[in-house]
PDB file of C-alpha atoms in Angstrom:
ATOM      1  CA  UNK A 194       0.009  -0.071  -0.022  1.00 55.00           C
ATOM      2  CA  UNK A 195       2.976   2.293   0.681  1.00 53.00           C
ATOM      3  CA  UNK A 196       4.474   1.573  -2.644  1.00 54.00           C
ATOM      4  CA  UNK A 197       1.446   2.141  -4.184  1.00 47.00           C
ATOM      5  CA  UNK A 198       1.032   5.723  -2.636  1.00 52.00           C
ATOM      6  CA  UNK A 199       4.576   6.583  -3.597  1.00 54.00           C
ATOM      7  CA  UNK A 200       3.925   5.739  -7.203  1.00 46.00           C
ATOM      8  CA  UNK A 201       0.885   7.960  -7.576  1.00 46.00           C
ATOM      9  CA  UNK A 202       2.728  10.778  -6.180  1.00 48.00           C
ATOM     10  CA  UNK A 203       5.715  10.421  -8.470  1.00 48.00           C
ATOM     11  CA  UNK A 204       3.147  10.420 -11.370  1.00 54.00           C
ATOM     12  CA  UNK A 205       1.394  13.465 -10.409  1.00 47.00           C
ATOM     13  CA  UNK A 206       4.617  15.513  -9.607  1.00 46.00           C
ATOM     14  CA  UNK A 207       7.083  14.750 -12.313  1.00 46.00           C
ATOM     15  CA  UNK A 208       4.705  15.806 -15.314  1.00 51.00           C
ATOM     16  CA  UNK A 209       3.849  19.236 -13.396  1.00 50.00           C
ATOM     17  CA  UNK A 210       7.668  19.944 -13.027  1.00 45.00           C
ATOM     18  CA  UNK A 211       8.495  19.192 -16.737  1.00 49.00           C
ATOM     19  CA  UNK A 212       5.444  21.528 -17.746  1.00 51.00           C
ATOM     20  CA  UNK A 213       6.808  24.130 -15.573  1.00 45.00           C
ATOM     21  CA  UNK A 214      10.307  23.873 -17.147  1.00 49.00           C
ATOM     22  CA  UNK A 215       8.853  23.998 -20.777  1.00 49.00           C
ATOM     23  CA  UNK A 216       6.585  27.198 -19.933  1.00 48.00           C
ATOM     24  CA  UNK A 217       8.295  30.507 -20.904  1.00 50.00           C
ATOM     25  CA  UNK A 218       9.588  32.618 -18.041  1.00 49.00           C
ATOM     26  CA  UNK A 219       7.632  35.608 -16.757  1.00 50.00           C
ATOM     27  CA  UNK A 220       8.665  38.942 -18.263  1.00 47.00           C
ATOM     28  CA  UNK A 221      11.246  40.834 -16.288  1.00 49.00           C
ATOM     29  CA  UNK A 222      11.814  44.455 -16.996  1.00 53.00           C
ATOM     30  CA  UNK A 223      15.374  45.926 -17.789  1.00 48.00           C
ATOM     31  CA  UNK A 224      16.986  48.078 -15.066  1.00 52.00           C
ATOM     32  CA  UNK A 225      16.333  51.806 -15.747  1.00 54.00           C
ATOM     33  CA  UNK A 226      19.508  53.711 -16.172  1.00 60.00           C
ATOM     34  CA  UNK A 227      19.600  57.313 -14.959  1.00 57.00           C
ATOM     35  CA  UNK A 228      20.782  59.995 -18.064  1.00 61.00           C
ATOM     36  CA  UNK A 229      24.592  61.188 -18.019  1.00 60.00           C
ATOM     37  CA  UNK A 230      24.818  64.622 -17.647  1.00 57.00           C
ATOM     38  CA  UNK A 231      28.059  66.629 -18.926  1.00 57.00           C
ATOM     39  CA  UNK A 232      29.411  69.868 -18.352  1.00 46.00           C
ATOM     40  CA  UNK A 233      31.640  71.491 -20.483  1.00 53.00           C
ATOM     41  CA  UNK A 234      33.157  75.287 -21.087  1.00 50.00           C
ATOM     42  CA  UNK A 235      33.843  76.426 -24.571  1.00 54.00           C
ATOM     43  CA  UNK A 236      34.979  79.563 -25.902  1.00 54.00           C
ATOM     44  CA  UNK A 237      32.005  81.942 -27.142  1.00 51.00           C
ATOM     45  CA  UNK A 238      31.614  82.143 -31.220  1.00 53.00           C
ATOM     46  CA  UNK A 239      30.565  85.803 -30.860  1.00 51.00           C
ATOM     47  CA  UNK A 240      28.524  88.321 -29.184  1.00 50.00           C
ATOM     48  CA  UNK A 241      25.483  86.462 -29.861  1.00 47.00           C
ATOM     49  CA  UNK A 242      26.525  83.680 -27.122  1.00 47.00           C
ATOM     50  CA  UNK A 243      26.983  85.900 -24.307  1.00 50.00           C
ATOM     51  CA  UNK A 244      24.936  89.171 -24.958  1.00 58.00           C
ATOM     52  CA  UNK A 245      21.677  87.575 -23.627  1.00 62.00           C
ATOM     53  CA  UNK A 246      22.959  86.404 -20.259  1.00 69.00           C
ATOM     54  CA  UNK A 247      24.694  89.453 -19.435  1.00 71.00           C
ATOM     55  CA  UNK A 248      21.546  91.618 -20.429  1.00 67.00           C
ATOM     56  CA  UNK A 249      19.536  89.344 -18.165  1.00 73.00           C
ATOM     57  CA  UNK A 250      22.261  89.614 -15.171  1.00 77.00           C
ATOM     58  CA  UNK A 251      21.835  93.460 -15.656  1.00 71.00           C
ATOM     59  CA  UNK A 252      18.222  93.295 -15.496  1.00 71.00           C
ATOM     60  CA  UNK A 253      17.940  91.187 -12.488  1.00 77.00           C
ATOM     61  CA  UNK A 254      20.570  93.738 -10.712  1.00 76.00           C
ATOM     62  CA  UNK A 255      18.758  96.741 -11.499  1.00 71.00           C
ATOM     63  CA  UNK A 256      15.539  95.153 -10.204  1.00 75.00           C
ATOM     64  CA  UNK A 257      17.128  94.164  -7.069  1.00 79.00           C
ATOM     65  CA  UNK A 258      18.663  97.699  -6.527  1.00 77.00           C
ATOM     66  CA  UNK A 259      15.826  99.574  -8.055  1.00 74.00           C
ATOM     67  CA  UNK A 260      14.534 101.058  -4.547  1.00 79.00           C
ATOM     68  CA  UNK A 261      17.780 101.886  -3.644  1.00 81.00           C
ATOM     69  CA  UNK A 262      18.619 103.743  -7.085  1.00 78.00           C
ATOM     70  CA  UNK A 263      15.369 105.637  -7.192  1.00 77.00           C
ATOM     71  CA  UNK A 264      15.609 106.947  -3.365  1.00 82.00           C
ATOM     72  CA  UNK A 265      19.486 107.691  -3.725  1.00 85.00           C
ATOM     73  CA  UNK A 266      19.756 109.361  -7.120  1.00 88.00           C
ATOM     74  CA  UNK A 267      16.159 110.930  -7.784  1.00 90.00           C
ATOM     75  CA  UNK A 268      13.840 113.716  -6.437  1.00 90.00           C
ATOM     76  CA  UNK A 269      11.962 110.778  -4.652  1.00 92.00           C
ATOM     77  CA  UNK A 270      13.449 111.548  -1.128  1.00 91.00           C
ATOM     78  CA  UNK A 271      12.601 115.188  -1.196  1.00 93.00           C
ATOM     79  CA  UNK A 272       9.036 114.509  -2.047  1.00 93.00           C
ATOM     80  CA  UNK A 273       8.415 111.819   0.230  1.00 93.00           C
ATOM     81  CA  UNK A 274       9.677 113.541   3.085  1.00 94.00           C
ATOM     82  CA  UNK A 275       7.949 116.584   2.637  1.00 94.00           C
ATOM     83  CA  UNK A 276       4.727 114.786   2.191  1.00 94.00           C
ATOM     84  CA  UNK A 277       5.243 113.130   5.457  1.00 93.00           C
ATOM     85  CA  UNK A 278       5.817 116.142   7.155  1.00 92.00           C
ATOM     86  CA  UNK A 279       2.915 117.668   5.626  1.00 92.00           C
ATOM     87  CA  UNK A 280       0.598 114.817   7.009  1.00 91.00           C
ATOM     88  CA  UNK A 281       2.082 115.268  10.439  1.00 90.00           C
ATOM     89  CA  UNK A 282       1.489 119.089  10.433  1.00 89.00           C
ATOM     90  CA  UNK A 283      -2.191 118.444   9.437  1.00 88.00           C
ATOM     91  CA  UNK A 284      -2.134 115.895  12.362  1.00 85.00           C
ATOM     92  CA  UNK A 285      -4.527 113.671   9.951  1.00 84.00           C
ATOM     93  CA  UNK A 286      -3.205 110.445  11.476  1.00 78.00           C
ATOM     94  CA  UNK A 287      -2.633 107.894   8.701  1.00 81.00           C
ATOM     95  CA  UNK A 288      -4.753 109.896   5.968  1.00 82.00           C
ATOM     96  CA  UNK A 289      -3.431 109.988   3.173  1.00 87.00           C
ATOM     97  CA  UNK A 290      -1.863 106.207   3.828  1.00 89.00           C
ATOM     98  CA  UNK A 291       1.256 105.580   3.247  1.00 89.00           C
ATOM     99  CA  UNK A 292       0.727 103.755  -0.091  1.00 91.00           C
ATOM    100  CA  UNK A 293      -0.848 106.910  -1.303  1.00 92.00           C
ATOM    101  CA  UNK A 294       2.130 109.236  -0.537  1.00 91.00           C
ATOM    102  CA  UNK A 295       4.526 106.916  -2.064  1.00 92.00           C
ATOM    103  CA  UNK A 296       2.640 106.416  -5.090  1.00 92.00           C
ATOM    104  CA  UNK A 297       2.366 109.774  -5.492  1.00 92.00           C
ATOM    105  CA  UNK A 298       6.133 110.742  -4.901  1.00 93.00           C
ATOM    106  CA  UNK A 299       7.009 107.751  -7.198  1.00 91.00           C
ATOM    107  CA  UNK A 300       5.055 109.436 -10.254  1.00 93.00           C
ATOM    108  CA  UNK A 301       6.197 113.064  -9.178  1.00 93.00           C
ATOM    109  CA  UNK A 302       9.715 111.357  -9.349  1.00 92.00           C
ATOM    110  CA  UNK A 303       9.015 110.119 -12.775  1.00 91.00           C
ATOM    111  CA  UNK A 304       7.736 113.294 -14.076  1.00 93.00           C
ATOM    112  CA  UNK A 305      10.946 115.153 -12.797  1.00 91.00           C
ATOM    113  CA  UNK A 306      13.294 112.566 -13.597  1.00 90.00           C
ATOM    114  CA  UNK A 307      11.761 111.917 -17.518  1.00 91.00           C
ATOM    115  CA  UNK A 308      14.050 114.186 -19.351  1.00 91.00           C
ATOM    116  CA  UNK A 309      17.250 112.523 -17.791  1.00 90.00           C
ATOM    117  CA  UNK A 310      15.658 108.908 -18.183  1.00 89.00           C
ATOM    118  CA  UNK A 311      14.836 109.831 -21.970  1.00 91.00           C
ATOM    119  CA  UNK A 312      18.571 110.724 -22.268  1.00 91.00           C
ATOM    120  CA  UNK A 313      19.822 107.600 -20.589  1.00 88.00           C
ATOM    121  CA  UNK A 314      17.561 105.554 -23.083  1.00 88.00           C
ATOM    122  CA  UNK A 315      18.555 107.347 -26.206  1.00 89.00           C
ATOM    123  CA  UNK A 316      22.168 107.876 -25.358  1.00 88.00           C
ATOM    124  CA  UNK A 317      23.246 104.603 -23.480  1.00 87.00           C
ATOM    125  CA  UNK A 318      20.384 102.088 -23.207  1.00 84.00           C
ATOM    126  CA  UNK A 319      19.387 101.733 -27.267  1.00 86.00           C
ATOM    127  CA  UNK A 320      22.962 102.037 -28.584  1.00 86.00           C
ATOM    128  CA  UNK A 321      23.972  99.317 -25.969  1.00 81.00           C
ATOM    129  CA  UNK A 322      21.042  96.994 -26.845  1.00 84.00           C
ATOM    130  CA  UNK A 323      22.134  97.764 -30.448  1.00 84.00           C
ATOM    131  CA  UNK A 324      25.509  96.301 -29.814  1.00 83.00           C
ATOM    132  CA  UNK A 325      27.004  99.974 -30.821  1.00 86.00           C
ATOM    133  CA  UNK A 326      28.744 100.186 -27.574  1.00 82.00           C
ATOM    134  CA  UNK A 327      30.277  98.087 -24.634  1.00 83.00           C
ATOM    135  CA  UNK A 328      28.780  97.745 -21.275  1.00 76.00           C
ATOM    136  CA  UNK A 329      31.292 100.126 -19.619  1.00 80.00           C
ATOM    137  CA  UNK A 330      30.794 102.727 -22.059  1.00 86.00           C
ATOM    138  CA  UNK A 331      27.034 102.561 -21.841  1.00 85.00           C
ATOM    139  CA  UNK A 332      27.224 102.850 -17.809  1.00 83.00           C
ATOM    140  CA  UNK A 333      29.267 105.768 -18.205  1.00 86.00           C
ATOM    141  CA  UNK A 334      27.000 107.516 -20.458  1.00 88.00           C
ATOM    142  CA  UNK A 335      23.813 106.624 -18.062  1.00 87.00           C
ATOM    143  CA  UNK A 336      25.580 108.045 -15.279  1.00 87.00           C
ATOM    144  CA  UNK A 337      26.255 111.361 -16.922  1.00 90.00           C
ATOM    145  CA  UNK A 338      22.507 112.487 -16.645  1.00 90.00           C
ATOM    146  CA  UNK A 339      22.091 111.605 -13.281  1.00 89.00           C
ATOM    147  CA  UNK A 340      25.060 113.382 -12.530  1.00 90.00           C
ATOM    148  CA  UNK A 341      23.973 116.507 -13.775  1.00 90.00           C
ATOM    149  CA  UNK A 342      20.642 116.466 -12.096  1.00 91.00           C
ATOM    150  CA  UNK A 343      22.260 115.735  -8.823  1.00 92.00           C
ATOM    151  CA  UNK A 344      24.962 118.492  -9.225  1.00 91.00           C
ATOM    152  CA  UNK A 345      22.252 120.840  -9.788  1.00 91.00           C
ATOM    153  CA  UNK A 346      20.504 119.957  -6.534  1.00 91.00           C
ATOM    154  CA  UNK A 347      23.640 119.695  -4.181  1.00 92.00           C
ATOM    155  CA  UNK A 348      25.311 122.387  -2.130  1.00 91.00           C
ATOM    156  CA  UNK A 349      28.819 123.195  -3.013  1.00 89.00           C
ATOM    157  CA  UNK A 350      29.171 122.866   0.835  1.00 91.00           C
ATOM    158  CA  UNK A 351      27.880 119.352   1.049  1.00 92.00           C
ATOM    159  CA  UNK A 352      30.014 118.063  -2.130  1.00 91.00           C
ATOM    160  CA  UNK A 353      33.180 119.829  -0.652  1.00 91.00           C
ATOM    161  CA  UNK A 354      32.507 117.963   2.776  1.00 92.00           C
ATOM    162  CA  UNK A 355      32.539 114.670   1.076  1.00 92.00           C
ATOM    163  CA  UNK A 356      35.302 115.467  -0.862  1.00 90.00           C
ATOM    164  CA  UNK A 357      37.429 116.394   1.902  1.00 90.00           C
ATOM    165  CA  UNK A 358      36.505 113.134   3.825  1.00 91.00           C
ATOM    166  CA  UNK A 359      37.369 111.227   0.938  1.00 88.00           C
ATOM    167  CA  UNK A 360      40.662 113.001   0.495  1.00 89.00           C
ATOM    168  CA  UNK A 361      39.986 113.819  -3.063  1.00 86.00           C
ATOM    169  CA  UNK A 362      42.263 116.473  -5.005  1.00 85.00           C
ATOM    170  CA  UNK A 363      40.425 119.385  -6.430  1.00 84.00           C
ATOM    171  CA  UNK A 364      38.611 118.918  -9.766  1.00 84.00           C
ATOM    172  CA  UNK A 365      38.088 121.193 -12.587  1.00 85.00           C
ATOM    173  CA  UNK A 366      35.018 119.929 -13.749  1.00 85.00           C
ATOM    174  CA  UNK A 367      32.489 118.752 -10.870  1.00 84.00           C
ATOM    175  CA  UNK A 368      31.149 116.060 -13.404  1.00 86.00           C
ATOM    176  CA  UNK A 369      34.336 114.378 -12.441  1.00 86.00           C
ATOM    177  CA  UNK A 370      33.418 113.511  -8.925  1.00 88.00           C
ATOM    178  CA  UNK A 371      32.366 109.980  -8.557  1.00 88.00           C
ATOM    179  CA  UNK A 372      29.196 108.632  -7.653  1.00 87.00           C
ATOM    180  CA  UNK A 373      30.279 107.382  -4.175  1.00 88.00           C
ATOM    181  CA  UNK A 374      31.007 111.056  -3.160  1.00 90.00           C
ATOM    182  CA  UNK A 375      28.325 112.634  -5.139  1.00 91.00           C
ATOM    183  CA  UNK A 376      25.217 110.562  -3.723  1.00 91.00           C
ATOM    184  CA  UNK A 377      25.833 110.997  -0.122  1.00 92.00           C
ATOM    185  CA  UNK A 378      26.157 115.040  -0.734  1.00 93.00           C
ATOM    186  CA  UNK A 379      23.098 114.982  -2.867  1.00 93.00           C
ATOM    187  CA  UNK A 380      21.017 113.083  -0.166  1.00 93.00           C
ATOM    188  CA  UNK A 381      22.183 115.389   2.916  1.00 94.00           C
ATOM    189  CA  UNK A 382      21.218 118.411   0.494  1.00 94.00           C
ATOM    190  CA  UNK A 383      17.838 117.116  -0.350  1.00 93.00           C
ATOM    191  CA  UNK A 384      17.156 116.228   3.356  1.00 94.00           C
ATOM    192  CA  UNK A 385      17.787 119.842   4.435  1.00 94.00           C
ATOM    193  CA  UNK A 386      15.628 121.506   1.656  1.00 93.00           C
ATOM    194  CA  UNK A 387      12.794 119.024   2.669  1.00 94.00           C
ATOM    195  CA  UNK A 388      13.247 119.828   6.359  1.00 94.00           C
ATOM    196  CA  UNK A 389      12.846 123.514   5.131  1.00 93.00           C
ATOM    197  CA  UNK A 390       9.918 123.091   3.426  1.00 93.00           C
ATOM    198  CA  UNK A 391       8.628 120.889   6.234  1.00 92.00           C
ATOM    199  CA  UNK A 392       9.184 124.140   8.641  1.00 93.00           C
ATOM    200  CA  UNK A 393       7.176 126.339   6.466  1.00 92.00           C
ATOM    201  CA  UNK A 394       4.406 123.983   6.244  1.00 91.00           C
ATOM    202  CA  UNK A 395       4.142 123.619   9.840  1.00 90.00           C
ATOM    203  CA  UNK A 396       4.068 127.384  10.548  1.00 91.00           C
ATOM    204  CA  UNK A 397       0.358 128.118   9.667  1.00 89.00           C
ATOM    205  CA  UNK A 398      -1.045 124.907  11.216  1.00 89.00           C
ATOM    206  CA  UNK A 399       0.941 125.623  14.650  1.00 89.00           C
ATOM    207  CA  UNK A 400      -0.774 129.083  14.521  1.00 88.00           C
ATOM    208  CA  UNK A 401      -4.073 127.437  14.287  1.00 89.00           C
ATOM    209  CA  UNK A 402      -3.233 124.848  16.955  1.00 85.00           C
ATOM    210  CA  UNK A 403      -1.940 127.866  19.382  1.00 87.00           C
ATOM    211  CA  UNK A 404      -5.226 129.776  18.713  1.00 87.00           C
ATOM    212  CA  UNK A 405      -7.689 126.745  19.463  1.00 84.00           C
ATOM    213  CA  UNK A 406      -5.654 125.896  22.654  1.00 84.00           C
ATOM    214  CA  UNK A 407      -6.100 129.484  23.726  1.00 84.00           C
ATOM    215  CA  UNK A 408      -9.612 129.831  23.277  1.00 82.00           C
ATOM    216  CA  UNK A 409     -10.599 126.342  24.813  1.00 79.00           C
ATOM    217  CA  UNK A 410      -8.192 127.386  27.605  1.00 79.00           C
ATOM    218  CA  UNK A 411     -10.355 130.761  28.044  1.00 80.00           C
ATOM    219  CA  UNK A 412     -13.301 128.841  28.212  1.00 77.00           C
ATOM    220  CA  UNK A 413     -12.351 126.522  30.598  1.00 75.00           C
ATOM    221  CA  UNK A 414     -12.241 123.586  28.241  1.00 71.00           C
ATOM    222  CA  UNK A 415      -9.296 121.959  29.667  1.00 70.00           C
ATOM    223  CA  UNK A 416     -10.052 118.455  29.372  1.00 72.00           C
ATOM    224  CA  UNK A 417     -11.083 118.591  25.582  1.00 70.00           C
ATOM    225  CA  UNK A 418      -8.251 117.909  23.013  1.00 75.00           C
ATOM    226  CA  UNK A 419      -7.274 121.129  21.073  1.00 72.00           C
ATOM    227  CA  UNK A 420      -6.688 118.273  18.091  1.00 75.00           C
ATOM    228  CA  UNK A 421     -10.151 117.776  17.702  1.00 78.00           C
ATOM    229  CA  UNK A 422     -11.235 121.216  17.294  1.00 81.00           C
ATOM    230  CA  UNK A 423      -8.125 122.310  15.186  1.00 83.00           C
ATOM    231  CA  UNK A 424      -8.021 119.516  12.868  1.00 86.00           C
ATOM    232  CA  UNK A 425     -11.431 120.867  10.967  1.00 86.00           C
ATOM    233  CA  UNK A 426      -9.617 123.964  10.691  1.00 88.00           C
ATOM    234  CA  UNK A 427      -6.495 122.936   9.579  1.00 89.00           C
ATOM    235  CA  UNK A 428      -8.419 120.959   6.844  1.00 90.00           C
ATOM    236  CA  UNK A 429     -10.382 124.066   5.969  1.00 90.00           C
ATOM    237  CA  UNK A 430      -7.233 126.203   5.474  1.00 88.00           C
ATOM    238  CA  UNK A 431      -5.279 123.789   3.290  1.00 89.00           C
ATOM    239  CA  UNK A 432      -8.548 123.055   0.968  1.00 91.00           C
ATOM    240  CA  UNK A 433      -9.161 126.954   0.462  1.00 91.00           C
ATOM    241  CA  UNK A 434      -5.551 127.708  -0.301  1.00 89.00           C
ATOM    242  CA  UNK A 435      -5.202 124.653  -2.542  1.00 89.00           C
ATOM    243  CA  UNK A 436      -2.270 123.148  -0.655  1.00 89.00           C
ATOM    244  CA  UNK A 437      -1.411 120.434  -3.030  1.00 92.00           C
ATOM    245  CA  UNK A 438      -1.549 122.819  -6.167  1.00 93.00           C
ATOM    246  CA  UNK A 439       1.073 125.112  -4.203  1.00 92.00           C
ATOM    247  CA  UNK A 440       3.147 122.350  -2.515  1.00 92.00           C
ATOM    248  CA  UNK A 441       3.724 120.155  -5.459  1.00 92.00           C
ATOM    249  CA  UNK A 442       3.994 122.950  -8.010  1.00 92.00           C
ATOM    250  CA  UNK A 443       6.795 125.025  -5.931  1.00 91.00           C
ATOM    251  CA  UNK A 444       8.688 121.574  -5.508  1.00 91.00           C
ATOM    252  CA  UNK A 445       8.577 120.742  -8.880  1.00 91.00           C
ATOM    253  CA  UNK A 446       9.531 124.315  -9.904  1.00 90.00           C
ATOM    254  CA  UNK A 447      12.351 124.060  -7.622  1.00 88.00           C
ATOM    255  CA  UNK A 448      14.052 120.696  -9.409  1.00 87.00           C
ATOM    256  CA  UNK A 449      13.645 122.856 -12.720  1.00 80.00           C
ATOM    257  CA  UNK A 450      15.399 125.703 -11.560  1.00 65.00           C
TER     258      UNK A 450
END
């Protein structure tokens, strides 16, 4: 009986193993390999190979330094300082908001600097994009209109101060002064003029505050803040005198003079 069971087991297993050997093996995917990346440095064939990368680098650099360039080399400093001093003199707290004042200062700066920007575009940017001049020559041409504008607004006293601190020799032509000397002199000159305008703006509103405080004190209303009473009168005086027209017009004429 045991022999019979062994014979039947072999008769079942042996054909099954043979069929398994005859059947094709299952599909096995080939191992995936990563592509090989090669880096090489080759000489440029001409200006076409590096003109576009240089332009992109210059564009990114200008966009990064644009706020500093606008503040340091244009009329933006004087305008925004005067507008903030005017808001403080009126006592209107956050009205107009900072976004409005900065936006107004930016557009007025564009208006003031338009002749210089147009000259930079025609004398420096377009010839450089047309591959007529080199990058260094384009930068030199672009700096000339800015220097001319800043020199018109800079006091000789401030310019001599920074020339002495930089230990520079006297120059025959003010255009020979480098930008790292001219820009700080221009900034302190702009701040001086802005504070002078702010002082003149404060005077009429200060008189209104004094008159209102005196009236309230004489009436025995010592606990009533004078600002609540004087603010409408300040706004009324500012609107009746057309304050924005006078302030903006006088500042723009100051830049043109």
